[in-house]
């Protein structure tokens, strides 16, 4: 495959360069990326789609806290030791470096003992909630490649939400909910990533796995990227080709792992018990020693290098593309619409290089036109890349089109018709904002489920929860509800039937 593509590019090069000397550069960008790797046969070239290496992204972020003055130590205060809530003479003092706990200590090199950490003020204002938002911003689209790991120096919070933004912090979506009691905190059933599957991998879950109290030894919270990858690539991520194939064809899956910002919303500190000990409020605070975020710059498979310049990450775009994410064709290279590079065919991928605009070639327009159209024809002769989940066949039909499954549309069958949403193919919505409204104050989550208030249940939150367990008494406090025994309803039905019978006998 690579050889044939190389030959076709080479043939084009010869064609163009033999007629128009200045234009070899047009084709000078390589079609695929190559790196030298070591194998049993020695050093060889490995060809692949062009993408920057995965790296430690915490070196390139900006951190913002809300409220801005929530860090401890200004004015100085004392707090209780972890593991011994009655030893409350530890000091936090922002003006003394050894006793200060500024936010940057969440991202420093953590090889030292004792660890360095950011710490919030204590819960002095209880019962007013102690809430902190920690926003991490990259000013660049990045793709996560490994678990997000947050290490607490305090107990892990009783309630926390990890959120993401894809538009530089303008809008936010939840990534995962964390609570000691998911139902109580967020009206969600507790789940673990292991309960998910290929079909439900994009579901936003609430987990109780990482919030088990104040005194436990474990201090770590994960957002499990690798477990989600494993649904496609196998348990040890051996079949990355399968994952890349899916990422290539399913935009929603790719977007799920793509972020510009993360927000850690700390909603309630670890208390470890039902009642907060009001005599010792200096027991309660948040402290984080380390945050790990691994990812790569999103360059749409048009760059292998991402540079940090002027405090900003930027892709070094290849393939005649430009923009922070290589998201458009350079001026004078708009001979066909921009498209991202592709992981397919595995392993070498397809560059989808931008080609010169016809107007920019200027001379010999006839030849240029025929050259461009020959490229397009050559592309068409490639596969259609119909989305395997959205189309009936993965190849195009005789007339060159993908044939889409029910509820699916788009040239590649990767878009959903109204009333359907993408969850590994287009699935009819369980709920939405049009016809399938969640009831009784419930909210529709990703079109797959209603998040119901605590008192309600059912697909659209249409049922009182107490009905399910048969405990809806008059003193249940669950609001007014028509009371009627089955016997009474039966009696009414019999009466109605009898009346109708009388009426019909009178009519005839
Ligand atoms: Ca640290």
GROMACS .gro file of C-alpha atoms and ligand atoms in nm:
model
  509
    1UNK     CA    1   0.000   0.000   0.000
    2UNK     CA    2   0.273   0.242   0.099
    3UNK     CA    3   0.475   0.147  -0.207
    4UNK     CA    4   0.185   0.209  -0.438
    5UNK     CA    5   0.114   0.545  -0.276
    6UNK     CA    6   0.480   0.636  -0.295
    7UNK     CA    7   0.481   0.546  -0.662
    8UNK     CA    8   0.174   0.753  -0.734
    9UNK     CA    9   0.319   1.053  -0.549
   10UNK     CA   10   0.649   1.000  -0.725
   11UNK     CA   11   0.469   0.984  -1.057
   12UNK     CA   12   0.296   1.312  -0.978
   13UNK     CA   13   0.623   1.469  -0.878
   14UNK     CA   14   0.775   1.369  -1.210
   15UNK     CA   15   0.474   1.494  -1.400
   16UNK     CA   16   0.462   1.828  -1.226
   17UNK     CA   17   0.830   1.894  -1.183
   18UNK     CA   18   0.911   1.805  -1.540
   19UNK     CA   19   0.676   2.074  -1.663
   20UNK     CA   20   0.688   2.336  -1.386
   21UNK     CA   21   1.023   2.350  -1.218
   22UNK     CA   22   0.923   2.565  -0.917
   23UNK     CA   23   0.665   2.317  -0.790
   24UNK     CA   24   0.852   2.020  -0.652
   25UNK     CA   25   0.811   2.184  -0.313
   26UNK     CA   26   0.438   2.143  -0.344
   27UNK     CA   27   0.487   1.771  -0.311
   28UNK     CA   28   0.798   1.797  -0.100
   29UNK     CA   29   0.619   1.722   0.223
   30UNK     CA   30   0.630   1.354   0.288
   31UNK     CA   31   0.309   1.166   0.270
   32UNK     CA   32   0.359   0.964   0.588
   33UNK     CA   33   0.581   1.014   0.892
   34UNK     CA   34   0.874   0.794   0.965
   35UNK     CA   35   1.090   0.739   1.269
   36UNK     CA   36   1.382   0.507   1.329
   37UNK     CA   37   1.307   0.227   1.569
   38UNK     CA   38   1.512  -0.063   1.697
   39UNK     CA   39   1.389  -0.413   1.623
   40UNK     CA   40   1.543  -0.761   1.629
   41UNK     CA   41   1.657  -0.690   1.274
   42UNK     CA   42   1.836  -0.374   1.383
   43UNK     CA   43   1.749  -0.016   1.310
   44UNK     CA   44   1.459   0.022   1.072
   45UNK     CA   45   1.224   0.295   0.959
   46UNK     CA   46   0.878   0.281   1.104
   47UNK     CA   47   0.603   0.455   0.907
   48UNK     CA   48   0.294   0.593   1.074
   49UNK     CA   49   0.041   0.872   1.076
   50UNK     CA   50   0.198   1.203   1.182
   51UNK     CA   51   0.137   1.295   1.545
   52UNK     CA   52   0.350   1.451   1.819
   53UNK     CA   53   0.474   1.236   2.102
   54UNK     CA   54   0.273   1.199   2.418
   55UNK     CA   55   0.421   1.404   2.703
   56UNK     CA   56   0.372   1.528   3.058
   57UNK     CA   57   0.123   1.807   2.999
   58UNK     CA   58   0.145   1.959   3.348
   59UNK     CA   59   0.460   2.145   3.237
   60UNK     CA   60   0.258   2.355   2.996
   61UNK     CA   61  -0.055   2.450   3.187
   62UNK     CA   62  -0.182   2.757   3.368
   63UNK     CA   63  -0.363   2.699   3.696
   64UNK     CA   64  -0.641   2.914   3.837
   65UNK     CA   65  -0.819   2.874   4.169
   66UNK     CA   66  -1.169   2.988   4.253
   67UNK     CA   67  -1.218   3.145   4.504
   68UNK     CA   68  -0.878   3.302   4.429
   69UNK     CA   69  -0.789   3.347   4.798
   70UNK     CA   70  -0.875   2.992   4.904
   71UNK     CA   71  -0.512   2.879   4.949
   72UNK     CA   72  -0.422   2.849   5.317
   73UNK     CA   73  -0.176   3.072   5.497
   74UNK     CA   74  -0.298   3.428   5.443
   75UNK     CA   75  -0.356   3.495   5.729
   76UNK     CA   76  -0.156   3.210   5.884
   77UNK     CA   77  -0.365   2.932   6.037
   78UNK     CA   78  -0.326   2.597   6.204
   79UNK     CA   79  -0.471   2.268   6.086
   80UNK     CA   80  -0.500   1.912   6.216
   81UNK     CA   81  -0.266   1.636   6.107
   82UNK     CA   82  -0.378   1.367   5.866
   83UNK     CA   83  -0.450   1.051   6.057
   84UNK     CA   84  -0.464   1.234   6.390
   85UNK     CA   85  -0.747   1.485   6.392
   86UNK     CA   86  -0.672   1.593   6.747
   87UNK     CA   87  -0.317   1.708   6.671
   88UNK     CA   88  -0.411   2.049   6.539
   89UNK     CA   89  -0.092   2.249   6.563
   90UNK     CA   90   0.034   2.222   6.203
   91UNK     CA   91   0.092   2.561   6.050
   92UNK     CA   92   0.022   2.706   5.710
   93UNK     CA   93   0.182   3.046   5.650
   94UNK     CA   94   0.196   3.188   5.297
   95UNK     CA   95   0.476   3.429   5.389
   96UNK     CA   96   0.714   3.156   5.507
   97UNK     CA   97   0.835   2.936   5.217
   98UNK     CA   98   0.869   2.621   5.433
   99UNK     CA   99   0.513   2.661   5.563
  100UNK     CA  100   0.345   2.782   5.241
  101UNK     CA  101   0.134   2.558   5.016
  102UNK     CA  102   0.087   2.743   4.684
  103UNK     CA  103  -0.089   2.583   4.381
  104UNK     CA  104   0.233   2.521   4.185
  105UNK     CA  105   0.326   2.248   4.437
  106UNK     CA  106   0.064   2.029   4.265
  107UNK     CA  107   0.285   2.016   3.955
  108UNK     CA  108   0.645   2.011   4.083
  109UNK     CA  109   0.873   1.710   4.065
  110UNK     CA  110   0.742   1.472   4.326
  111UNK     CA  111   1.048   1.267   4.412
  112UNK     CA  112   1.081   1.406   4.760
  113UNK     CA  113   0.960   1.296   5.100
  114UNK     CA  114   0.770   1.449   5.258
  115UNK     CA  115   0.577   1.551   4.951
  116UNK     CA  116   0.505   1.909   4.855
  117UNK     CA  117   0.142   2.011   4.822
  118UNK     CA  118  -0.117   2.280   4.767
  119UNK     CA  119  -0.357   2.324   5.056
  120UNK     CA  120  -0.684   2.510   5.099
  121UNK     CA  121  -0.798   2.708   5.400
  122UNK     CA  122  -0.983   2.496   5.659
  123UNK     CA  123  -1.362   2.461   5.686
  124UNK     CA  124  -1.395   2.741   5.941
  125UNK     CA  125  -1.721   2.867   5.792
  126UNK     CA  126  -1.906   2.538   5.829
  127UNK     CA  127  -2.197   2.479   5.752
  128UNK     CA  128  -2.136   2.705   5.450
  129UNK     CA  129  -1.993   2.460   5.193
  130UNK     CA  130  -1.617   2.453   5.142
  131UNK     CA  131  -1.590   2.447   4.763
  132UNK     CA  132  -1.289   2.504   4.539
  133UNK     CA  133  -1.254   2.499   4.160
  134UNK     CA  134  -0.907   2.425   4.025
  135UNK     CA  135  -0.889   2.505   3.653
  136UNK     CA  136  -0.600   2.380   3.440
  137UNK     CA  137  -0.572   2.554   3.102
  138UNK     CA  138  -0.347   2.475   2.807
  139UNK     CA  139  -0.472   2.732   2.552
  140UNK     CA  140  -0.430   2.445   2.305
  141UNK     CA  141  -0.633   2.142   2.211
  142UNK     CA  142  -0.473   1.828   2.351
  143UNK     CA  143  -0.555   1.459   2.332
  144UNK     CA  144  -0.527   1.258   2.654
  145UNK     CA  145  -0.317   0.944   2.627
  146UNK     CA  146  -0.301   0.821   2.986
  147UNK     CA  147  -0.499   0.832   3.309
  148UNK     CA  148  -0.545   1.162   3.486
  149UNK     CA  149  -0.415   1.098   3.838
  150UNK     CA  150  -0.474   1.331   4.131
  151UNK     CA  151  -0.290   1.257   4.456
  152UNK     CA  152  -0.435   1.404   4.773
  153UNK     CA  153  -0.236   1.488   5.080
  154UNK     CA  154  -0.558   1.525   5.276
  155UNK     CA  155  -0.833   1.263   5.274
  156UNK     CA  156  -0.993   1.222   4.931
  157UNK     CA  157  -1.297   1.449   4.903
  158UNK     CA  158  -1.645   1.323   4.986
  159UNK     CA  159  -1.773   1.489   4.668
  160UNK     CA  160  -1.585   1.597   4.358
  161UNK     CA  161  -1.652   1.647   3.986
  162UNK     CA  162  -1.386   1.636   3.718
  163UNK     CA  163  -1.492   1.850   3.422
  164UNK     CA  164  -1.351   1.923   3.079
  165UNK     CA  165  -1.377   2.202   2.827
  166UNK     CA  166  -1.318   2.179   2.455
  167UNK     CA  167  -1.356   2.550   2.389
  168UNK     CA  168  -1.094   2.713   2.613
  169UNK     CA  169  -1.318   2.728   2.920
  170UNK     CA  170  -1.631   2.880   2.765
  171UNK     CA  171  -1.841   2.569   2.821
  172UNK     CA  172  -1.784   2.271   3.049
  173UNK     CA  173  -1.898   1.911   3.051
  174UNK     CA  174  -1.861   1.661   3.336
  175UNK     CA  175  -1.597   1.393   3.283
  176UNK     CA  176  -1.657   1.192   3.600
  177UNK     CA  177  -1.833   1.227   3.934
  178UNK     CA  178  -1.667   1.108   4.255
  179UNK     CA  179  -1.851   1.063   4.585
  180UNK     CA  180  -1.868   0.847   4.896
  181UNK     CA  181  -2.241   0.818   4.816
  182UNK     CA  182  -2.323   0.882   4.447
  183UNK     CA  183  -2.697   0.856   4.490
  184UNK     CA  184  -2.705   1.102   4.775
  185UNK     CA  185  -2.456   1.348   4.625
  186UNK     CA  186  -2.547   1.347   4.255
  187UNK     CA  187  -2.863   1.131   4.223
  188UNK     CA  188  -2.657   0.883   4.020
  189UNK     CA  189  -2.613   0.511   4.066
  190UNK     CA  190  -2.253   0.427   4.153
  191UNK     CA  191  -2.057   0.266   3.871
  192UNK     CA  192  -1.702   0.178   3.788
  193UNK     CA  193  -1.536   0.203   3.446
  194UNK     CA  194  -1.525  -0.175   3.444
  195UNK     CA  195  -1.907  -0.173   3.425
  196UNK     CA  196  -1.886   0.001   3.088
  197UNK     CA  197  -1.839  -0.154   2.743
  198UNK     CA  198  -1.749  -0.046   2.389
  199UNK     CA  199  -2.107   0.070   2.351
  200UNK     CA  200  -2.124   0.272   2.671
  201UNK     CA  201  -1.765   0.393   2.691
  202UNK     CA  202  -1.867   0.759   2.660
  203UNK     CA  203  -2.110   0.739   2.951
  204UNK     CA  204  -2.037   0.984   3.229
  205UNK     CA  205  -2.037   0.788   3.554
  206UNK     CA  206  -2.029   0.852   3.925
  207UNK     CA  207  -1.776   0.633   4.106
  208UNK     CA  208  -1.742   0.555   4.475
  209UNK     CA  209  -1.412   0.380   4.416
  210UNK     CA  210  -1.191   0.673   4.511
  211UNK     CA  211  -1.375   0.842   4.792
  212UNK     CA  212  -1.370   0.591   5.070
  213UNK     CA  213  -1.325   0.811   5.365
  214UNK     CA  214  -1.087   1.012   5.569
  215UNK     CA  215  -0.861   0.754   5.725
  216UNK     CA  216  -0.783   0.524   5.432
  217UNK     CA  217  -0.428   0.484   5.313
  218UNK     CA  218  -0.498   0.543   4.948
  219UNK     CA  219  -0.478   0.903   4.841
  220UNK     CA  220  -0.520   0.869   4.468
  221UNK     CA  221  -0.806   0.951   4.232
  222UNK     CA  222  -0.800   0.832   3.871
  223UNK     CA  223  -0.981   0.929   3.558
  224UNK     CA  224  -0.937   0.608   3.368
  225UNK     CA  225  -0.829   0.679   3.011
  226UNK     CA  226  -0.646   0.348   2.966
  227UNK     CA  227  -0.938   0.134   3.080
  228UNK     CA  228  -1.150   0.313   2.820
  229UNK     CA  229  -0.886   0.256   2.549
  230UNK     CA  230  -0.879  -0.110   2.649
  231UNK     CA  231  -1.237  -0.161   2.530
  232UNK     CA  232  -1.094  -0.127   2.179
  233UNK     CA  233  -0.727  -0.215   2.211
  234UNK     CA  234  -0.753  -0.511   2.449
  235UNK     CA  235  -0.653  -0.535   2.816
  236UNK     CA  236  -0.286  -0.457   2.767
  237UNK     CA  237  -0.350  -0.213   2.483
  238UNK     CA  238  -0.183  -0.456   2.243
  239UNK     CA  239  -0.417  -0.385   1.956
  240UNK     CA  240  -0.371  -0.010   1.924
  241UNK     CA  241  -0.455  -0.042   1.554
  242UNK     CA  242  -0.812  -0.121   1.647
  243UNK     CA  243  -0.827   0.181   1.878
  244UNK     CA  244  -0.678   0.411   1.614
  245UNK     CA  245  -0.924   0.277   1.359
  246UNK     CA  246  -1.211   0.366   1.591
  247UNK     CA  247  -1.068   0.708   1.676
  248UNK     CA  248  -1.036   0.779   1.307
  249UNK     CA  249  -1.392   0.700   1.218
  250UNK     CA  250  -1.582   0.809   1.530
  251UNK     CA  251  -1.560   1.180   1.600
  252UNK     CA  252  -1.744   1.156   1.933
  253UNK     CA  253  -1.491   0.903   2.062
  254UNK     CA  254  -1.200   1.122   1.952
  255UNK     CA  255  -1.361   1.428   2.108
  256UNK     CA  256  -1.415   1.242   2.435
  257UNK     CA  257  -1.039   1.223   2.490
  258UNK     CA  258  -0.978   1.578   2.363
  259UNK     CA  259  -0.962   1.881   2.594
  260UNK     CA  260  -0.839   2.239   2.615
  261UNK     CA  261  -0.899   2.271   2.990
  262UNK     CA  262  -0.972   2.057   3.293
  263UNK     CA  263  -1.156   2.166   3.604
  264UNK     CA  264  -1.136   1.985   3.938
  265UNK     CA  265  -1.444   2.085   4.138
  266UNK     CA  266  -1.392   2.003   4.505
  267UNK     CA  267  -1.740   2.013   4.657
  268UNK     CA  268  -1.707   1.861   5.005
  269UNK     CA  269  -1.393   1.768   5.194
  270UNK     CA  270  -1.334   1.425   5.343
  271UNK     CA  271  -1.525   1.392   5.668
  272UNK     CA  272  -1.523   1.016   5.712
  273UNK     CA  273  -1.839   1.024   5.917
  274UNK     CA  274  -2.196   1.142   5.891
  275UNK     CA  275  -2.160   1.436   6.127
  276UNK     CA  276  -1.898   1.704   6.090
  277UNK     CA  277  -1.701   1.753   6.412
  278UNK     CA  278  -1.778   2.121   6.471
  279UNK     CA  279  -1.533   2.142   6.760
  280UNK     CA  280  -1.244   2.060   6.528
  281UNK     CA  281  -1.317   2.228   6.194
  282UNK     CA  282  -0.942   2.257   6.131
  283UNK     CA  283  -0.962   1.883   6.049
  284UNK     CA  284  -1.135   1.959   5.722
  285UNK     CA  285  -0.955   2.100   5.416
  286UNK     CA  286  -0.830   1.994   5.074
  287UNK     CA  287  -0.465   1.927   4.998
  288UNK     CA  288  -0.328   1.795   4.666
  289UNK     CA  289   0.033   1.692   4.624
  290UNK     CA  290   0.037   1.588   4.259
  291UNK     CA  291  -0.165   1.601   3.937
  292UNK     CA  292  -0.068   1.393   3.635
  293UNK     CA  293  -0.200   1.468   3.287
  294UNK     CA  294  -0.040   1.293   2.991
  295UNK     CA  295  -0.137   1.378   2.638
  296UNK     CA  296  -0.028   1.506   2.303
  297UNK     CA  297  -0.097   1.822   2.108
  298UNK     CA  298  -0.387   1.772   1.873
  299UNK     CA  299  -0.245   1.850   1.529
  300UNK     CA  300  -0.501   1.660   1.320
  301UNK     CA  301  -0.230   1.413   1.213
  302UNK     CA  302  -0.053   1.690   1.024
  303UNK     CA  303   0.251   1.738   1.254
  304UNK     CA  304   0.506   1.532   1.442
  305UNK     CA  305   0.638   1.818   1.652
  306UNK     CA  306   0.462   2.044   1.900
  307UNK     CA  307   0.671   2.331   2.039
  308UNK     CA  308   0.634   2.535   2.357
  309UNK     CA  309   0.707   2.887   2.250
  310UNK     CA  310   0.611   3.213   2.420
  311UNK     CA  311   0.434   3.010   2.692
  312UNK     CA  312   0.216   2.844   2.429
  313UNK     CA  313   0.201   2.503   2.268
  314UNK     CA  314   0.189   2.509   1.887
  315UNK     CA  315   0.191   2.232   1.626
  316UNK     CA  316   0.464   2.257   1.363
  317UNK     CA  317   0.232   2.187   1.076
  318UNK     CA  318   0.329   1.974   0.776
  319UNK     CA  319   0.135   1.879   0.465
  320UNK     CA  320   0.082   2.247   0.366
  321UNK     CA  321  -0.149   2.300   0.664
  322UNK     CA  322  -0.151   2.582   0.917
  323UNK     CA  323  -0.328   2.703   1.235
  324UNK     CA  324  -0.273   2.609   1.601
  325UNK     CA  325  -0.410   2.257   1.538
  326UNK     CA  326  -0.309   2.243   1.166
  327UNK     CA  327  -0.680   2.282   1.110
  328UNK     CA  328  -0.675   2.451   0.770
  329UNK     CA  329  -0.484   2.460   0.443
  330UNK     CA  330  -0.220   2.728   0.395
  331UNK     CA  331  -0.298   3.018   0.167
  332UNK     CA  332  -0.253   2.910  -0.196
  333UNK     CA  333  -0.292   2.543  -0.097
  334UNK     CA  334  -0.665   2.516  -0.113
  335UNK     CA  335  -0.692   2.300  -0.423
  336UNK     CA  336  -0.925   2.072  -0.229
  337UNK     CA  337  -1.100   2.110   0.106
  338UNK     CA  338  -0.884   2.062   0.416
  339UNK     CA  339  -0.923   1.732   0.592
  340UNK     CA  340  -0.744   1.579   0.890
  341UNK     CA  341  -0.485   1.313   0.832
  342UNK     CA  342  -0.602   0.960   0.890
  343UNK     CA  343  -0.471   0.667   1.093
  344UNK     CA  344  -0.606   0.448   0.815
  345UNK     CA  345  -0.483   0.237   0.655
  346UNK     CA  346  -0.306   0.101   0.961
  347UNK     CA  347  -0.017   0.143   1.029
  348UNK     CA  348   0.100   0.409   0.789
  349UNK     CA  349  -0.202   0.632   0.773
  350UNK     CA  350  -0.290   0.886   0.506
  351UNK     CA  351  -0.156   1.241   0.507
  352UNK     CA  352  -0.441   1.414   0.321
  353UNK     CA  353  -0.194   1.682   0.215
  354UNK     CA  354  -0.332   2.020   0.109
  355UNK     CA  355  -0.264   2.076  -0.259
  356UNK     CA  356  -0.208   2.406  -0.437
  357UNK     CA  357  -0.503   2.620  -0.534
  358UNK     CA  358  -0.562   2.623  -0.904
  359UNK     CA  359  -0.546   3.004  -0.908
  360UNK     CA  360  -0.206   2.997  -0.735
  361UNK     CA  361  -0.050   2.781  -1.001
  362UNK     CA  362  -0.124   3.053  -1.255
  363UNK     CA  363   0.052   2.902  -1.552
  364UNK     CA  364  -0.061   2.616  -1.767
  365UNK     CA  365  -0.403   2.609  -1.603
  366UNK     CA  366  -0.518   2.324  -1.818
  367UNK     CA  367  -0.239   2.100  -1.700
  368UNK     CA  368  -0.282   2.211  -1.340
  369UNK     CA  369  -0.650   2.135  -1.354
  370UNK     CA  370  -0.591   1.793  -1.493
  371UNK     CA  371  -0.324   1.728  -1.228
  372UNK     CA  372  -0.556   1.827  -0.945
  373UNK     CA  373  -0.844   1.627  -1.077
  374UNK     CA  374  -0.618   1.328  -1.119
  375UNK     CA  375  -0.535   1.358  -0.748
  376UNK     CA  376  -0.900   1.370  -0.662
  377UNK     CA  377  -0.972   1.071  -0.882
  378UNK     CA  378  -0.681   0.891  -0.721
  379UNK     CA  379  -0.831   0.970  -0.379
  380UNK     CA  380  -1.168   0.845  -0.482
  381UNK     CA  381  -1.021   0.524  -0.591
  382UNK     CA  382  -0.921   0.483  -0.233
  383UNK     CA  383  -1.175   0.352  -0.010
  384UNK     CA  384  -1.468   0.565   0.097
  385UNK     CA  385  -1.383   0.514   0.467
  386UNK     CA  386  -1.747   0.464   0.551
  387UNK     CA  387  -1.787   0.464   0.925
  388UNK     CA  388  -1.798   0.095   1.016
  389UNK     CA  389  -2.052   0.154   1.293
  390UNK     CA  390  -2.279   0.381   1.092
  391UNK     CA  391  -2.275   0.215   0.751
  392UNK     CA  392  -2.416  -0.112   0.624
  393UNK     CA  393  -2.089  -0.199   0.446
  394UNK     CA  394  -1.748  -0.050   0.517
  395UNK     CA  395  -1.697   0.014   0.147
  396UNK     CA  396  -1.887   0.244  -0.082
  397UNK     CA  397  -2.152   0.111  -0.313
  398UNK     CA  398  -2.125   0.100  -0.694
  399UNK     CA  399  -2.204   0.469  -0.726
  400UNK     CA  400  -1.935   0.570  -0.480
  401UNK     CA  401  -2.149   0.637  -0.172
  402UNK     CA  402  -2.161   0.490   0.176
  403UNK     CA  403  -2.489   0.321   0.261
  404UNK     CA  404  -2.603   0.427   0.608
  405UNK     CA  405  -2.787   0.231   0.877
  406UNK     CA  406  -3.124   0.345   1.015
  407UNK     CA  407  -3.100   0.674   1.201
  408UNK     CA  408  -2.764   0.756   1.041
  409UNK     CA  409  -2.667   1.004   0.772
  410UNK     CA  410  -2.367   1.196   0.627
  411UNK     CA  411  -2.128   1.112   0.344
  412UNK     CA  412  -1.939   0.874   0.573
  413UNK     CA  413  -2.244   0.766   0.776
  414UNK     CA  414  -2.102   0.923   1.091
  415UNK     CA  415  -2.383   1.166   1.170
  416UNK     CA  416  -2.718   1.099   1.333
  417UNK     CA  417  -3.062   1.199   1.215
  418UNK     CA  418  -3.276   1.402   1.459
  419UNK     CA  419  -3.398   1.190   1.749
  420UNK     CA  420  -3.081   0.977   1.746
  421UNK     CA  421  -2.745   1.015   1.913
  422UNK     CA  422  -2.409   0.858   1.852
  423UNK     CA  423  -2.322   0.580   2.094
  424UNK     CA  424  -2.125   0.344   1.879
  425UNK     CA  425  -2.354   0.395   1.587
  426UNK     CA  426  -2.668   0.607   1.594
  427UNK     CA  427  -2.907   0.492   1.863
  428UNK     CA  428  -3.257   0.630   1.923
  429UNK     CA  429  -3.251   0.885   2.205
  430UNK     CA  430  -3.373   0.771   2.546
  431UNK     CA  431  -3.428   1.136   2.634
  432UNK     CA  432  -3.371   1.472   2.465
  433UNK     CA  433  -3.479   1.832   2.476
  434UNK     CA  434  -3.741   1.792   2.206
  435UNK     CA  435  -3.992   1.512   2.255
  436UNK     CA  436  -3.845   1.295   2.526
  437UNK     CA  437  -3.819   1.539   2.815
  438UNK     CA  438  -3.708   1.406   3.153
  439UNK     CA  439  -3.985   1.473   3.400
  440UNK     CA  440  -4.007   1.593   3.761
  441UNK     CA  441  -3.692   1.801   3.740
  442UNK     CA  442  -3.474   1.526   3.591
  443UNK     CA  443  -3.200   1.621   3.344
  444UNK     CA  444  -3.114   1.439   3.024
  445UNK     CA  445  -2.761   1.307   3.025
  446UNK     CA  446  -2.595   1.244   2.686
  447UNK     CA  447  -2.932   1.142   2.548
  448UNK     CA  448  -2.893   0.802   2.711
  449UNK     CA  449  -3.042   0.852   3.054
  450UNK     CA  450  -3.232   1.093   3.273
  451UNK     CA  451  -3.060   1.196   3.595
  452UNK     CA  452  -3.356   1.199   3.833
  453UNK     CA  453  -3.403   1.389   4.160
  454UNK     CA  454  -3.368   1.156   4.460
  455UNK     CA  455  -3.741   1.101   4.500
  456UNK     CA  456  -3.802   0.990   4.139
  457UNK     CA  457  -3.705   0.702   3.920
  458UNK     CA  458  -3.802   0.546   3.584
  459UNK     CA  459  -3.666   0.606   3.236
  460UNK     CA  460  -3.799   0.961   3.225
  461UNK     CA  461  -3.811   1.010   3.607
  462UNK     CA  462  -4.182   0.960   3.575
  463UNK     CA  463  -4.220   0.736   3.881
  464UNK     CA  464  -4.193   0.808   4.249
  465UNK     CA  465  -3.907   0.601   4.392
  466UNK     CA  466  -4.124   0.503   4.691
  467UNK     CA  467  -4.371   0.342   4.450
  468UNK     CA  468  -4.107   0.093   4.348
  469UNK     CA  469  -4.046  -0.019   4.702
  470UNK     CA  470  -4.412   0.013   4.801
  471UNK     CA  471  -4.352   0.263   5.079
  472UNK     CA  472  -4.558   0.561   4.963
  473UNK     CA  473  -4.750   0.634   5.278
  474UNK     CA  474  -4.948   0.952   5.348
  475UNK     CA  475  -4.660   1.067   5.568
  476UNK     CA  476  -4.389   0.983   5.318
  477UNK     CA  477  -4.343   1.351   5.243
  478UNK     CA  478  -4.306   1.278   4.874
  479UNK     CA  479  -4.568   1.529   4.765
  480UNK     CA  480  -4.930   1.492   4.667
  481UNK     CA  481  -5.016   1.198   4.451
  482UNK     CA  482  -5.357   1.070   4.350
  483UNK     CA  483  -5.445   0.804   4.604
  484UNK     CA  484  -5.654   0.516   4.480
  485UNK     CA  485  -5.668   0.152   4.570
  486UNK     CA  486  -5.687  -0.112   4.294
  487UNK     CA  487  -6.021  -0.227   4.441
  488UNK     CA  488  -6.169   0.120   4.402
  489UNK     CA  489  -6.047   0.144   4.043
  490UNK     CA  490  -6.197  -0.197   3.965
  491UNK     CA  491  -6.532  -0.088   4.112
  492UNK     CA  492  -6.528   0.228   3.898
  493UNK     CA  493  -6.449   0.022   3.588
  494UNK     CA  494  -6.737  -0.220   3.656
  495UNK     CA  495  -6.973   0.072   3.710
  496UNK     CA  496  -6.865   0.232   3.380
  497UNK     CA  497  -6.909  -0.097   3.190
  498UNK     CA  498  -7.256  -0.140   3.339
  499UNK     CA  499  -7.354   0.217   3.240
  500UNK     CA  500  -7.227   0.168   2.885
  501UNK     CA  501  -7.419  -0.160   2.862
  502UNK     CA  502  -7.738   0.017   2.970
  503UNK     CA  503  -7.677   0.298   2.723
  504UNK     CA  504  -7.623   0.061   2.430
  505UNK     CA  505  -7.934  -0.150   2.512
  506UNK     CA  506  -8.141   0.171   2.516
  507UNK     CA  507  -8.001   0.274   2.178
  508UNK     CA  508  -8.102  -0.052   2.007
  509LIG    CA1  509   0.406   1.822   4.477
   0.00000   0.00000   0.00000
